[in-house]
XYZ file of C-alpha atoms in Angstrom:
434
model
C 12.359 -8.461 18.163
C 11.754 -10.720 21.175
C 8.823 -9.647 23.342
C 7.955 -6.678 21.095
C 4.692 -8.347 20.145
C 3.770 -8.959 23.754
C 4.529 -5.342 24.664
C 2.217 -4.208 21.882
C -0.491 -6.533 23.189
C -0.305 -5.097 26.693
C -0.449 -1.518 25.492
C -3.320 -2.196 23.123
C -5.264 -3.918 25.869
C -4.955 -0.833 28.081
C -6.892 1.213 25.523
C -9.614 -1.383 25.230
C -8.496 -3.064 22.017
C -8.961 -6.810 21.624
C -5.726 -8.769 21.824
C -6.872 -11.871 19.993
C -4.356 -11.311 17.213
C -1.548 -11.671 19.698
C -2.918 -14.499 21.781
C -1.944 -16.824 18.953
C 0.754 -19.028 20.446
C 3.020 -18.854 17.416
C 3.510 -17.493 13.903
C 2.098 -19.591 11.086
C 1.339 -19.083 7.435
C 0.932 -20.962 4.191
C 2.768 -21.010 0.886
C 1.999 -23.036 -2.212
C 4.494 -24.110 -4.851
C 2.878 -24.650 -8.260
C 4.563 -26.680 -10.993
C 4.320 -26.297 -14.739
C 2.501 -28.945 -16.776
C 4.780 -31.897 -17.445
C 6.011 -32.177 -13.866
C 4.320 -35.309 -12.587
C 5.843 -35.843 -9.160
C 7.653 -34.066 -6.325
C 10.850 -35.363 -4.775
C 10.119 -34.996 -1.067
C 13.754 -35.573 -0.245
C 14.390 -32.155 -1.817
C 11.764 -30.647 0.490
C 13.432 -32.221 3.492
C 16.863 -31.091 2.346
C 15.926 -27.464 1.701
C 13.830 -27.148 4.878
C 16.414 -28.868 7.049
C 15.907 -26.380 9.904
C 12.232 -27.361 10.162
C 10.833 -30.565 11.584
C 8.605 -32.131 8.930
C 5.397 -33.370 10.575
C 2.007 -34.580 9.391
C -0.046 -31.754 10.927
C 0.865 -28.463 12.580
C 0.397 -28.534 16.369
C -1.811 -26.070 18.225
C 1.323 -24.384 19.480
C 4.705 -24.645 17.780
C 7.583 -24.769 20.264
C 10.113 -25.025 17.442
C 10.102 -24.531 13.642
C 7.819 -27.112 12.048
C 6.426 -27.769 8.595
C 3.626 -29.858 7.202
C 2.918 -30.414 3.528
C 0.138 -31.634 1.278
C 0.578 -32.606 -2.379
C -2.449 -31.635 -4.455
C -3.331 -32.510 -8.043
C -6.960 -31.507 -8.475
C -7.041 -27.968 -7.116
C -8.901 -25.892 -9.677
C -11.749 -25.333 -7.199
C -9.921 -25.104 -3.876
C -6.516 -23.630 -4.775
C -6.779 -22.369 -8.370
C -3.876 -20.592 -10.011
C -4.947 -16.944 -10.474
C -5.909 -15.934 -13.997
C -3.700 -13.865 -16.276
C -5.450 -10.570 -15.523
C -4.734 -11.021 -11.818
C -1.150 -12.044 -12.463
C -0.610 -8.940 -14.563
C -0.817 -7.051 -11.254
C 0.369 -9.602 -8.713
C 2.578 -11.955 -10.689
C 6.198 -11.222 -9.815
C 8.740 -11.906 -12.549
C 6.301 -13.849 -14.739
C 6.160 -13.338 -18.478
C 2.806 -13.575 -20.259
C 3.840 -16.988 -21.537
C 4.685 -18.209 -18.020
C 1.419 -16.845 -16.614
C -0.547 -18.672 -19.299
C 1.414 -21.885 -18.844
C 1.203 -22.066 -15.039
C -2.575 -21.692 -15.286
C -2.592 -25.247 -16.672
C -0.717 -26.613 -13.662
C -1.965 -29.935 -12.312
C 0.541 -30.388 -9.504
C 1.256 -28.290 -6.431
C 2.420 -28.658 -2.862
C 0.943 -26.785 0.094
C 3.593 -25.850 2.648
C 2.351 -24.834 6.090
C 4.983 -23.331 8.368
C 4.923 -22.476 12.076
C 7.484 -21.316 14.620
C 7.499 -19.574 18.024
C 6.749 -15.862 18.275
C 10.229 -15.006 19.498
C 11.666 -16.403 16.242
C 9.797 -13.822 14.151
C 12.649 -12.442 12.037
C 14.858 -15.529 12.197
C 11.994 -17.881 11.371
C 10.823 -15.821 8.424
C 14.330 -15.487 7.050
C 14.969 -19.221 7.160
C 11.546 -19.984 5.665
C 12.055 -17.425 2.906
C 15.424 -18.859 1.948
C 14.140 -22.420 2.128
C 11.204 -21.658 -0.160
C 13.569 -20.175 -2.706
C 15.941 -23.143 -2.581
C 13.095 -25.638 -2.918
C 11.323 -23.843 -5.775
C 14.581 -23.166 -7.570
C 15.599 -26.816 -7.323
C 12.231 -28.128 -8.481
C 11.252 -25.434 -11.013
C 8.101 -24.368 -9.172
C 6.520 -20.954 -8.643
C 5.912 -19.648 -5.119
C 2.456 -18.463 -4.069
C 2.499 -16.309 -0.921
C -0.944 -16.950 0.549
C -0.694 -13.946 2.881
C 0.204 -11.294 0.286
C -1.549 -13.154 -2.564
C 1.362 -12.881 -4.988
C 2.889 -15.469 -7.313
C 6.680 -15.364 -7.693
C 9.228 -16.928 -9.959
C 12.167 -18.161 -7.852
C 14.377 -15.330 -9.156
C 11.793 -12.654 -8.375
C 11.339 -14.149 -4.893
C 15.086 -13.994 -4.330
C 15.358 -10.396 -5.503
C 12.368 -9.134 -3.509
C 12.452 -11.224 -0.369
C 16.096 -12.282 0.064
C 18.544 -9.940 -1.649
C 16.874 -6.838 -0.183
C 17.241 -8.200 3.375
C 20.759 -6.939 4.046
C 20.776 -6.550 7.838
C 19.187 -8.242 10.810
C 15.973 -6.235 10.381
C 13.922 -6.725 7.205
C 12.239 -4.038 5.143
C 8.639 -4.796 6.027
C 7.285 -3.467 2.720
C 9.288 -6.152 0.881
C 7.274 -8.857 2.648
C 3.846 -7.215 2.621
C 1.518 -5.557 0.127
C -1.126 -2.866 0.404
C -4.490 -3.345 -1.271
C -6.434 -0.142 -1.948
C -9.968 0.000 -3.271
C -12.972 2.320 -3.406
C -15.777 1.725 -0.959
C -18.908 3.738 -0.260
C -17.194 6.629 1.519
C -13.765 6.851 -0.098
C -10.668 4.745 -0.600
C -9.734 2.020 1.880
C -6.170 0.678 2.060
C -5.050 -2.338 4.074
C -1.838 -4.312 4.428
C -1.545 -8.031 3.802
C 1.280 -10.095 5.231
C 1.933 -8.630 8.692
C 0.875 -11.933 10.248
C 4.244 -13.339 9.106
C 5.837 -11.120 11.749
C 3.202 -11.859 14.389
C 1.967 -8.274 14.058
C -1.417 -6.732 13.179
C -2.309 -5.598 9.697
C -2.925 -1.873 9.221
C -5.887 -0.109 7.616
C -6.713 3.485 6.647
C -10.241 4.431 5.660
C -11.954 7.146 3.650
C -9.217 8.988 1.804
C -9.065 10.123 -1.829
C -7.276 8.414 -4.721
C -4.785 11.257 -5.111
C -3.425 10.388 -1.645
C -2.965 6.714 -2.490
C 0.825 6.862 -2.744
C 1.558 9.074 0.309
C -0.995 7.163 2.376
C 0.747 3.945 1.371
C 4.017 5.511 2.518
C 2.430 6.300 5.884
C 1.157 2.737 6.253
C 4.591 1.327 5.422
C 6.222 3.659 7.936
C 3.833 2.535 10.679
C 4.443 -1.110 9.775
C 8.225 -0.666 9.850
C 8.085 1.297 13.099
C 5.955 -1.310 14.866
C 8.216 -4.089 13.611
C 11.221 -2.228 15.011
C 9.630 -2.004 18.451
C 7.706 1.279 18.499
C 4.547 0.823 20.550
C 1.586 3.121 21.245
C 1.233 4.803 24.615
C -1.606 4.076 27.022
C -3.897 6.360 25.018
C -3.213 4.471 21.808
C -0.992 7.183 20.322
C 1.914 6.026 18.178
C 4.939 8.302 17.821
C 6.572 8.071 14.424
C 10.145 9.222 13.912
C 11.851 8.576 10.602
C 15.191 9.645 12.070
C 14.932 7.005 14.800
C 14.368 4.122 12.413
C 17.058 1.476 12.249
C 19.598 1.973 9.491
C 17.930 -0.379 7.025
C 17.600 -0.056 3.267
C 14.049 1.137 3.944
C 15.272 4.197 5.854
C 18.035 4.891 3.353
C 15.493 4.964 0.527
C 12.961 7.055 2.460
C 15.199 9.880 3.700
C 16.008 11.372 0.253
C 12.283 11.650 -0.578
C 11.516 13.941 2.360
C 11.022 17.660 1.801
C 13.023 20.159 3.838
C 10.024 21.063 6.004
C 9.249 17.458 7.000
C 8.815 17.171 10.761
C 11.176 14.843 12.600
C 8.444 13.349 14.792
C 4.669 13.081 14.413
C 1.983 11.317 16.419
C -0.973 9.321 15.175
C -3.818 7.598 16.966
C -4.463 3.907 16.428
C -7.598 1.942 17.171
C -9.243 -1.341 16.371
C -9.843 -1.849 12.672
C -13.094 -3.290 11.380
C -12.667 -6.511 9.424
C -14.207 -6.628 5.929
C -14.552 -9.371 3.334
C -11.207 -10.005 1.687
C -9.173 -8.748 4.641
C -6.336 -10.903 6.002
C -7.169 -13.401 8.739
C -5.408 -11.306 11.336
C -6.048 -8.632 13.925
C -6.318 -5.189 12.278
C -5.414 -1.777 13.638
C -6.765 1.406 12.062
C -4.827 4.636 11.692
C -7.086 7.403 12.966
C -6.825 11.136 12.395
C -9.272 12.733 14.835
C -6.463 14.349 16.861
C -4.916 15.957 13.772
C -5.791 19.613 13.095
C -8.395 20.135 10.389
C -12.103 20.784 9.948
C -12.704 17.641 7.882
C -11.159 14.210 7.574
C -9.638 15.109 4.204
C -7.998 18.203 5.721
C -6.600 16.033 8.514
C -5.226 13.565 5.965
C -3.471 16.340 4.052
C -2.102 17.906 7.235
C -0.747 14.629 8.570
C 0.985 13.628 5.360
C 2.398 17.113 4.828
C 3.816 17.166 8.358
C 5.378 13.739 8.077
C 6.851 13.861 4.584
C 6.966 17.618 4.021
C 5.437 19.612 1.193
C 6.476 22.105 -1.442
C 5.001 25.583 -1.460
C 5.246 27.315 -4.819
C 3.216 30.138 -6.304
C 3.649 31.390 -9.858
C 2.857 34.925 -10.959
C 2.336 35.099 -14.701
C 0.123 37.025 -17.081
C -1.894 34.733 -19.314
C -0.551 35.222 -22.833
C -1.882 33.861 -26.124
C 0.028 30.562 -25.832
C -1.308 29.876 -22.346
C -4.841 30.870 -23.289
C -4.732 28.587 -26.335
C -3.559 25.646 -24.210
C -6.323 26.353 -21.703
C -8.892 26.435 -24.487
C -7.745 23.014 -25.706
C -8.128 21.675 -22.178
C -11.631 23.149 -21.778
C -12.741 21.463 -24.996
C -12.071 18.110 -23.349
C -14.131 18.772 -20.204
C -17.415 17.370 -21.498
C -15.725 14.102 -22.417
C -13.955 13.995 -19.054
C -17.237 14.577 -17.227
C -18.927 11.739 -19.094
C -16.061 9.340 -18.405
C -15.948 10.354 -14.743
C -19.671 9.746 -14.292
C -19.472 6.431 -16.161
C -16.865 5.311 -13.634
C -13.084 5.590 -13.664
C -10.711 2.690 -13.145
C -9.620 1.966 -9.550
C -6.742 4.307 -8.755
C -7.675 6.760 -11.518
C -8.656 10.338 -10.676
C -9.186 13.729 -12.277
C -8.081 17.132 -11.022
C -9.237 20.466 -12.400
C -7.645 23.882 -11.996
C -10.055 26.584 -10.851
C -9.948 30.170 -9.522
C -10.629 31.042 -5.882
C -11.282 34.627 -4.833
C -8.770 36.211 -2.474
C -9.682 38.832 0.174
C -7.781 41.388 -1.925
C -10.112 40.854 -4.874
C -7.840 38.705 -7.037
C -7.827 35.021 -7.879
C -5.648 32.187 -6.645
C -5.665 29.262 -9.077
C -5.558 25.856 -7.422
C -6.112 22.187 -8.205
C -9.227 20.317 -7.107
C -9.614 16.526 -7.101
C -13.061 15.774 -8.505
C -15.475 13.927 -6.218
C -18.693 14.646 -8.126
C -19.508 16.319 -11.433
C -23.180 17.140 -11.821
C -24.138 19.419 -14.640
C -21.866 22.440 -14.484
C -21.061 21.983 -10.778
C -17.912 20.182 -9.675
C -17.397 19.225 -6.037
C -13.963 18.122 -4.934
C -11.040 18.344 -2.537
C -8.549 21.192 -2.667
C -5.100 19.791 -3.466
C -3.037 22.936 -2.803
C -2.322 24.823 0.381
C -3.707 28.341 -0.273
C -1.337 31.303 0.086
C -3.858 34.151 0.163
C -7.153 32.583 1.334
C -7.055 32.020 5.115
C -10.389 30.173 5.373
C -9.281 27.338 3.058
C -6.840 24.515 3.694
C -5.448 21.692 1.614
C -8.064 18.939 1.710
C -11.006 21.337 2.075
C -14.128 20.325 0.179
C -14.936 22.995 -2.398
C -17.356 23.615 -5.246
C -16.347 25.116 -8.588
C -18.105 25.801 -11.876
C -17.158 23.923 -15.024
C -17.080 27.122 -17.067
C -14.325 28.498 -14.804
C -11.987 25.528 -15.265
C -8.597 26.503 -16.670
C -6.949 23.083 -17.095
C -7.129 19.464 -15.986
C -4.928 16.509 -15.030
C -6.108 12.944 -15.489
C -3.987 10.510 -13.480
C -3.978 6.800 -14.303
C -3.382 3.804 -11.999
C 0.017 3.074 -13.578
C 1.317 6.501 -12.529
C 1.048 8.174 -15.923
C -1.072 11.256 -16.530
C -2.355 13.589 -19.226
C -3.275 17.262 -19.265
C -1.778 20.322 -17.543
C -0.408 21.667 -20.811
C -0.679 25.146 -19.317
C 1.600 24.168 -16.426
C 4.717 23.903 -18.576
C 3.923 27.220 -20.228
C 3.364 28.979 -16.912
C 6.724 27.743 -15.680
C 8.292 29.075 -18.888
C 6.748 32.544 -18.695
C 6.573 33.160 -14.952
C 8.192 36.308 -13.618
């Protein structure tokens, strides 16, 4: 890991990117340990014992030449360092029961732990700090707040996620970071939080659709892992990603089985300076860019990049619509008005609707494909094609298309928790296909 960060700085500077994120003289971050009501004091000898590899000092220096730690005990922190509410903890509370989440909200004692160590101790420093935080919280009964990833952990959940999964010398970066995705004016924006703990930039992707949230997150995690393992962009800012060349970590072992047979061994992606927005981590940000990927639109480029990297399945079903299929389609069409109203009233973040519509082939037939809905005005639906056409050469996966509501054959409504409804016809088509 030593000097990887500095190599990345030099390369980024050659393509005109600011290097302020890497001019920081060390790695530093903050954790907070919150205590349940009834705990009135903190035994600082326990802090000293569990962080024995850190020098405990009153205030972090401008540049840490060795591992150091400063702490602040706080009692009135409802304004400055409030415990997140239960709705937040339902998403970002790790290992907490509803009872624990409600109880910790009433905490009136916490300790801020600020840690710093030299850049060349990136992995070693984080590993020691991670273990020390577990030992301290486990001994004192506190909950660990990771200020960089904005998650609250029970000691056991911290151990399982941050310690037990770190089996070799190189960590799985996704175990120590999170990705926040949200809708902005032009699409979905996803950004990492927590890369500063490795002395590396956070990563952002802009303007994609909700249906690509999971594969785009996989791409971001792959870039993060690759950079952490020493992959750097060339002088033109192009990063070469090779899953096969990753170190033999648990991350790679879990990723390989998910790849399709046609996944490419190596792909290239452009990186540039990311634009900071409210809520982003206090860190330098790099943006994954797609302008060198083949495609007429950004959505086509997104689809092409993800398909190349992770592979894709090509399947076409030939089946004559029988009474059972037609009846299922009719049930789906009866729900379209309600779906349109709910779509236009606003779906939950991460929720999206796809509709199945016919597209004319040059031979005079129809190819039925899925479209992710972007707008639904009257009878006209505009969206992104989610299949790669077999018989229509002027369309590609990710193409923006327009279809008529009266032509819709079926729908799929996908929810943020990964569940979905609809596509009753799909099971029947699989049953009756030739």
